[in-house]
Amino acid sequence: SFLMGDAGRVAAGLGAAAMLVLCVSGAMLLAARLGWWAAILRPSRGSLSQRLHCELGRFAVIGLTLSALTGCWMSLATFGVLPDGAAAEVAALVQPSGAARLPPGQLAALQALDLSALRELTFPYGAALTDTYTLTTAQGTAHVDAATGQVLDVTPNGLARQVHETIVMLHTGRGVWPLAL
């Protein structure tokens, strides 16, 4: 959001859309130069600098188009035009203990958390001893008892959320390293 709130989010979305237009127009110019789409994978002709420009453009357009498409999707999802699959907040199915809260560092569920999967951690509200930690990860949403550190319930992500998480992973690269092994 460029530290500008919604105006920055709009600017980022417009930037992604502009990059998509540039990628499509560049691919069309490359195809026209090579003999249209049937010849897109054939060796390029011309001087060394022209051939190098064509070859680099072939590879760059793939990554830039993917980045532009995922950026557009994320921008449209931010403003509710496309679904992001975020589940509506539901109350925990199991009631919390209501005992005095432990410090967050002593809660077993938070200690066992893989930080690369963390999306959001909502702390309990004020003095309400029956409020829970709400933990949102790449896999779903869980409620954690603030007194015992036990997971009360887990709501896995639906298909729309899984698609959104995949798009975020492709755009940001966050969580991709296991795929490289």
Rosetta silent file (secondary structure, phi, psi, omega in degrees, C-alpha in Angstrom):
SEQUENCE: SFLMGDAGRVAAGLGAAAMLVLCVSGAMLLAARLGWWAAILRPSRGSLSQRLHCELGRFAVIGLTLSALTGCWMSLATFGVLPDGAAAEVAALVQPSGAARLPPGQLAALQALDLSALRELTFPYGAALTDTYTLTTAQGTAHVDAATGQVLDVTPNGLARQVHETIVMLHTGRGVWPLAL
SCORE:     score description
SCORE:     0.000 S_00000001
   1 L     0.000    3.763  179.082    0.000    0.000    0.000 S_00000001
   2 L    55.502   28.328 -179.236    3.100    2.235   -0.107 S_00000001
   3 L    58.742   28.313 -178.907    2.210    3.386    3.432 S_00000001
   4 L  -122.956   15.917  178.472   -0.717    5.360    1.957 S_00000001
   5 L    67.535 -139.704 -177.068   -3.697    3.173    2.892 S_00000001
   6 H   -64.793  -34.090  178.158   -6.333    2.629    0.218 S_00000001
   7 H   -62.052  -40.080  176.823   -4.798    5.202   -2.137 S_00000001
   8 H   -68.019  -35.759  177.270   -1.563    3.189   -2.127 S_00000001
   9 H   -66.542  -38.642  176.203   -3.475   -0.036   -2.705 S_00000001
  10 H   -64.553  -43.681  179.491   -5.192    1.531   -5.710 S_00000001
  11 H   -61.834  -41.620  178.740   -1.809    2.724   -7.013 S_00000001
  12 H   -64.847  -40.772  177.842   -0.332   -0.768   -6.597 S_00000001
  13 H   -64.716  -42.235  177.587   -3.308   -2.289   -8.442 S_00000001
  14 H   -66.328  -35.602  176.257   -3.014    0.217  -11.264 S_00000001
  15 H   -64.702  -41.241  177.325    0.710   -0.478  -11.465 S_00000001
  16 H   -65.232  -40.076  178.173    0.044   -4.212  -11.763 S_00000001
  17 H   -64.970  -41.234  178.458   -2.557   -3.567  -14.477 S_00000001
  18 H   -64.098  -40.277  178.530   -0.114   -1.338  -16.367 S_00000001
  19 H   -64.930  -36.681  177.158    2.574   -4.024  -16.125 S_00000001
  20 H   -64.059  -42.647  177.550    0.100   -6.582  -17.499 S_00000001
  21 H   -61.812  -43.168  178.343   -0.670   -4.311  -20.466 S_00000001
  22 H   -63.567  -38.977  178.970    3.068   -3.891  -21.117 S_00000001
  23 H   -65.931  -44.347 -179.741    3.611   -7.663  -20.951 S_00000001
  24 H   -65.346  -44.832 -179.600    0.795   -8.413  -23.386 S_00000001
  25 H   -66.820  -37.359  177.038    1.892   -5.712  -25.819 S_00000001
  26 H   -65.096  -40.604  177.520    5.523   -6.853  -25.575 S_00000001
  27 H   -64.882  -37.946  178.594    4.523  -10.466  -26.249 S_00000001
  28 H   -67.745  -40.088  177.145    2.490   -9.352  -29.258 S_00000001
  29 H   -65.125  -39.917  178.017    5.424   -7.322  -30.637 S_00000001
  30 H   -64.684  -44.192  178.794    7.743  -10.280  -30.128 S_00000001
  31 H   -62.626  -41.105  179.294    5.299  -12.620  -31.867 S_00000001
  32 H   -64.002  -39.281 -179.196    4.935  -10.193  -34.773 S_00000001
  33 H   -67.801  -33.753 -175.532    8.696   -9.921  -35.137 S_00000001
  34 H   -90.373   -8.994 -177.652    9.171  -13.701  -35.155 S_00000001
  35 L   109.760   31.279 -179.673    6.304  -14.587  -37.518 S_00000001
  36 L    68.884 -171.119 -165.171    3.361  -14.655  -35.074 S_00000001
  37 H   -63.651  -29.532  179.159    2.486  -17.253  -32.470 S_00000001
  38 H   -64.680  -25.171 -176.724    3.377  -20.318  -34.535 S_00000001
  39 H  -106.357   12.860 -172.096    6.983  -19.127  -34.641 S_00000001
  40 L   -63.821  -27.081 -178.756    7.280  -17.864  -31.068 S_00000001
  41 L   -99.325   -0.571  177.152    9.730  -20.610  -30.051 S_00000001
  42 L   -73.139  156.593  177.710   11.863  -20.489  -33.182 S_00000001
  43 L   -61.305  144.225 -179.673   15.304  -18.873  -33.006 S_00000001
  44 L   -82.769  158.448 -179.961   15.236  -15.129  -33.480 S_00000001
  45 L  -113.196  163.070  176.198   16.932  -13.334  -36.357 S_00000001
  46 L   119.011 -168.229  179.721   18.889  -10.110  -36.508 S_00000001
  47 L   -70.709  171.228 -179.665   21.969   -8.622  -34.915 S_00000001
  48 H   -57.281  -45.905 -178.321   23.355   -9.880  -31.620 S_00000001
  49 H   -65.976  -35.914  178.427   21.628   -7.133  -29.629 S_00000001
  50 H   -68.738  -42.879  178.892   18.284   -7.828  -31.383 S_00000001
  51 H   -64.966  -42.996  179.065   18.549  -11.583  -30.766 S_00000001
  52 H   -61.923  -42.342  178.232   19.557  -11.021  -27.152 S_00000001
  53 H   -60.703  -43.958  179.104   16.614   -8.654  -26.663 S_00000001
  54 H   -64.630  -46.441 -176.930   14.199  -11.260  -28.080 S_00000001
  55 H   -65.190  -44.709  177.910   15.621  -14.138  -26.045 S_00000001
  56 H   -65.545  -37.475  178.694   15.604  -12.197  -22.779 S_00000001
  57 H   -62.984  -36.912  178.164   12.105  -10.918  -23.541 S_00000001
  58 H   -59.249  -43.241 -178.449   10.794  -14.472  -23.947 S_00000001
  59 H   -78.366  -39.347 -177.219   11.878  -15.379  -20.449 S_00000001
  60 H   -66.488  -36.651 -176.109   11.082  -12.069  -18.793 S_00000001
  61 H   -64.328  -29.912  179.475    7.521  -11.910  -20.110 S_00000001
  62 H   -65.343  -54.445 -178.805    6.644  -15.172  -18.330 S_00000001
  63 H   -66.580  -40.746 -179.475    7.678  -13.986  -14.866 S_00000001
  64 H   -67.924  -37.155  177.652    6.447  -10.442  -15.326 S_00000001
  65 H   -66.297  -42.498  177.550    3.049  -11.617  -16.598 S_00000001
  66 H   -60.877  -44.862  178.863    2.686  -13.962  -13.617 S_00000001
  67 H   -63.334  -41.453 -179.414    3.605  -11.146  -11.234 S_00000001
  68 H   -67.555  -43.428  179.915    1.205   -8.726  -12.940 S_00000001
  69 H   -63.637  -45.568 -179.909   -1.702  -11.209  -12.969 S_00000001
  70 H   -68.300  -35.070  176.233   -1.263  -12.148   -9.314 S_00000001
  71 H   -64.425  -41.819  176.631   -0.852   -8.467   -8.371 S_00000001
  72 H   -62.857  -43.951 -179.769   -4.095   -7.595  -10.163 S_00000001
  73 H   -60.248  -48.175 -177.545   -5.887  -10.505   -8.452 S_00000001
  74 H   -64.055  -37.779  178.895   -4.637   -9.476   -5.006 S_00000001
  75 H   -65.797  -45.517  179.288   -5.601   -5.847   -5.598 S_00000001
  76 H   -66.385  -34.864  177.153   -9.100   -6.767   -6.749 S_00000001
  77 H   -68.637  -34.667  178.790   -9.477   -9.168   -3.811 S_00000001
  78 H   -60.034  -37.901 -178.631   -8.414   -6.417   -1.398 S_00000001
  79 L   -94.689    9.155  174.237  -11.331   -4.275   -2.543 S_00000001
  80 L    80.337    9.443  178.455  -13.811   -7.173   -2.584 S_00000001
  81 L   -73.976  -40.233  175.400  -14.188   -7.382   -6.383 S_00000001
  82 L  -113.120  150.083 -179.336  -12.799  -10.944   -6.395 S_00000001
  83 L   -73.127  140.287  173.626  -13.236  -13.424   -3.545 S_00000001
  84 L  -107.991   -2.470  175.738  -10.307  -13.984   -1.218 S_00000001
  85 L    74.875   11.570  179.603  -12.054  -16.776    0.660 S_00000001
  86 L   -65.833  125.893 -179.574  -11.664  -15.142    4.057 S_00000001
  87 L   -75.475  144.886  174.096  -14.026  -16.850    6.451 S_00000001
  88 L   -66.534  144.067 -178.731  -16.373  -14.772    8.520 S_00000001
  89 L   -62.550  124.335  177.925  -15.306  -14.661   12.144 S_00000001
  90 L  -118.661  151.117  179.117  -17.028  -17.446   14.057 S_00000001
  91 L   -71.675  152.503  178.230  -17.034  -18.044   17.773 S_00000001
  92 L   -62.088  139.503 -179.934  -14.958  -20.882   19.148 S_00000001
  93 L   -71.430  -34.737  177.886  -16.862  -24.162   19.315 S_00000001
  94 L  -102.797  131.693 -178.235  -15.267  -25.045   22.659 S_00000001
  95 L   -73.628  139.277  177.744  -15.533  -22.419   25.367 S_00000001
  96 L   -67.632  161.924 -175.011  -12.268  -21.115   26.837 S_00000001
  97 L   -66.892  -31.526 -179.520  -11.433  -21.872   30.446 S_00000001
  98 L    81.108    6.556  178.628  -11.856  -18.269   31.632 S_00000001
  99 L   -79.122  176.394  179.003   -8.868  -18.563   33.987 S_00000001
 100 L   -61.767  141.375 -175.955   -6.135  -15.961   34.301 S_00000001
 101 L   -74.635  145.554  171.300   -4.175  -15.479   31.102 S_00000001
 102 L   -90.799  157.799  173.182   -0.648  -16.715   30.570 S_00000001
 103 L   -62.648  147.626 -177.215    1.911  -14.560   28.756 S_00000001
 104 H   -56.260  -32.816 -179.232    1.828  -15.287   24.995 S_00000001
 105 H   -68.131  -14.576 -179.198    5.336  -16.762   25.074 S_00000001
 106 H   -99.895    0.582 -178.473    4.169  -19.541   27.420 S_00000001
 107 L   -84.491  123.873 -175.230    1.253  -20.749   25.269 S_00000001
 108 H   -59.615  -41.116 -177.893    1.981  -24.155   23.704 S_00000001
 109 H   -65.271  -34.445  178.737   -0.068  -23.501   20.552 S_00000001
 110 H   -77.973  -32.414  177.610    1.843  -20.289   19.837 S_00000001
 111 H   -67.881  -33.816 -177.596    5.211  -21.888   20.574 S_00000001
 112 L   -83.560   -2.279 -174.972    4.493  -24.712   18.105 S_00000001
 113 L   -72.266  133.354  172.418    3.465  -22.290   15.354 S_00000001
 114 L   -81.611  112.082 -173.859    5.438  -22.249   12.096 S_00000001
 115 H   -64.955  -23.369  178.505    5.956  -18.520   11.573 S_00000001
 116 H   -69.510  -20.623  179.570    6.198  -18.864    7.790 S_00000001
 117 H   -93.900   -9.501 -176.659    2.522  -19.931    7.759 S_00000001
 118 E   -68.075  129.978  175.738    1.344  -17.101   10.065 S_00000001
 119 E  -111.428  -39.709 -177.994   -1.002  -14.584    8.443 S_00000001
 120 E  -159.772  141.919  174.134   -2.583  -12.883   11.448 S_00000001
 121 E  -129.368  116.693  179.885   -2.641  -13.188   15.235 S_00000001
 122 E  -104.047  125.164 -178.173   -5.431  -11.413   17.067 S_00000001
 123 L   -81.325  156.876  176.815   -4.946  -10.963   20.811 S_00000001
 124 L   -61.683  150.742 -176.851   -7.760  -11.337   23.365 S_00000001
 125 L   -83.032  126.740  169.563   -9.742   -8.215   24.053 S_00000001
 126 L    40.128 -129.564 -174.083   -9.074   -6.253   27.238 S_00000001
 127 L   -94.607    2.433 -179.114  -10.083   -7.827   30.511 S_00000001
 128 L   -70.109  107.106 -176.719  -12.525  -10.403   29.089 S_00000001
 129 L   -71.753  -14.730  179.752  -11.098  -13.688   30.384 S_00000001
 130 L   -93.232    2.380  177.788  -13.276  -15.695   28.002 S_00000001
 131 L   -82.014  152.690 -174.657  -11.785  -14.081   24.883 S_00000001
 132 E  -119.604  166.071  167.253   -9.302  -16.122   22.853 S_00000001
 133 E   -78.128  136.207  174.202   -6.329  -15.636   20.595 S_00000001
 134 E  -110.388  118.860 -172.917   -7.432  -15.951   16.973 S_00000001
 135 E  -111.533  115.829  178.522   -4.681  -17.438   14.877 S_00000001
 136 E  -108.778  124.085  179.760   -4.924  -17.222   11.085 S_00000001
 137 E  -123.951 -178.943  177.739   -2.440  -19.271    9.091 S_00000001
 138 L   -65.761  -21.547 -178.138   -2.075  -20.417    5.504 S_00000001
 139 L   -93.280  -24.253 -178.586   -4.019  -23.556    6.453 S_00000001
 140 E   163.729 -161.406 -177.455   -6.956  -22.008    8.306 S_00000001
 141 E  -121.028  137.698  179.598   -8.129  -20.233   11.430 S_00000001
 142 E  -132.873  151.514  173.018   -7.808  -21.470   15.010 S_00000001
 143 E  -109.437  133.076 -177.382   -8.887  -20.187   18.416 S_00000001
 144 E  -118.766  128.978  177.793   -6.392  -20.599   21.270 S_00000001
 145 E   -65.091  126.587 -176.242   -7.349  -20.476   24.946 S_00000001
 146 L   -73.293  -15.920 -178.566   -5.451  -17.555   26.500 S_00000001
 147 L   -96.967  -37.503 -175.627   -5.146  -19.319   29.845 S_00000001
 148 L  -104.286  -22.821 -177.207   -4.146  -22.854   28.862 S_00000001
 149 L    80.892    8.650  179.958   -2.610  -22.390   25.416 S_00000001
 150 L   -85.599  144.941  175.553   -4.745  -25.195   24.016 S_00000001
 151 E   -76.433  123.576 -177.778   -6.270  -24.994   20.539 S_00000001
 152 E   -84.760  -40.888  177.524  -10.053  -24.842   20.986 S_00000001
 153 E  -160.350  159.720  179.174  -11.064  -25.321   17.354 S_00000001
 154 E  -133.195  130.310  175.177   -9.666  -25.151   13.843 S_00000001
 155 E  -112.975  108.110 -179.486  -11.508  -24.026   10.715 S_00000001
 156 E   -69.396  156.456  178.866   -9.609  -25.115    7.593 S_00000001
 157 L   -67.579  143.713  173.803   -9.492  -22.855    4.553 S_00000001
 158 L   -81.610 -178.930 -177.503  -12.066  -23.412    1.841 S_00000001
 159 H   -61.553  -43.225 -178.971  -11.222  -23.725   -1.859 S_00000001
 160 H   -61.985  -39.076  179.603  -11.457  -19.971   -2.534 S_00000001
 161 H   -70.021  -37.653  178.107   -9.026  -19.235    0.310 S_00000001
 162 H   -63.975  -40.051  176.555   -6.620  -21.935   -0.882 S_00000001
 163 H   -62.902  -44.922  179.472   -6.617  -20.377   -4.355 S_00000001
 164 H   -62.245  -42.779  178.748   -5.981  -16.944   -2.819 S_00000001
 165 H   -62.295  -38.343  177.669   -3.127  -18.310   -0.668 S_00000001
 166 H   -64.950  -41.187  178.847   -1.558  -19.882   -3.779 S_00000001
 167 H   -65.040  -41.433  177.214   -1.782  -16.562   -5.620 S_00000001
 168 H   -63.323  -40.679  178.828   -0.184  -14.746   -2.680 S_00000001
 169 H   -63.143  -43.906  179.480    2.572  -17.389   -2.602 S_00000001
 170 H   -64.936  -37.765 -177.194    3.231  -16.979   -6.329 S_00000001
 171 H   -74.282  -43.866 -173.398    3.280  -13.186   -6.089 S_00000001
 172 H   -94.443  -22.572 -174.721    5.381  -12.782   -2.970 S_00000001
 173 L    81.702   -2.315 -179.236    7.471  -15.947   -3.052 S_00000001
 174 L   -71.772  121.297  179.304    6.589  -16.499    0.608 S_00000001
 175 L    91.502    6.847 -177.491    6.371  -20.239    1.260 S_00000001
 176 L   -85.268  -24.203 -173.135    7.924  -21.262   -2.071 S_00000001
 177 H   -55.538  -32.907  177.150   11.219  -22.615   -0.709 S_00000001
 178 H   -65.157  -24.512  179.629    9.775  -26.098    0.043 S_00000001
 179 H   -73.178  -21.745 -177.538    8.920  -26.397   -3.664 S_00000001
 180 H   -81.131  -11.868 -177.238   12.576  -25.885   -4.598 S_00000001
 181 L   -78.421    0.000    0.000   13.732  -28.992   -2.704 S_00000001
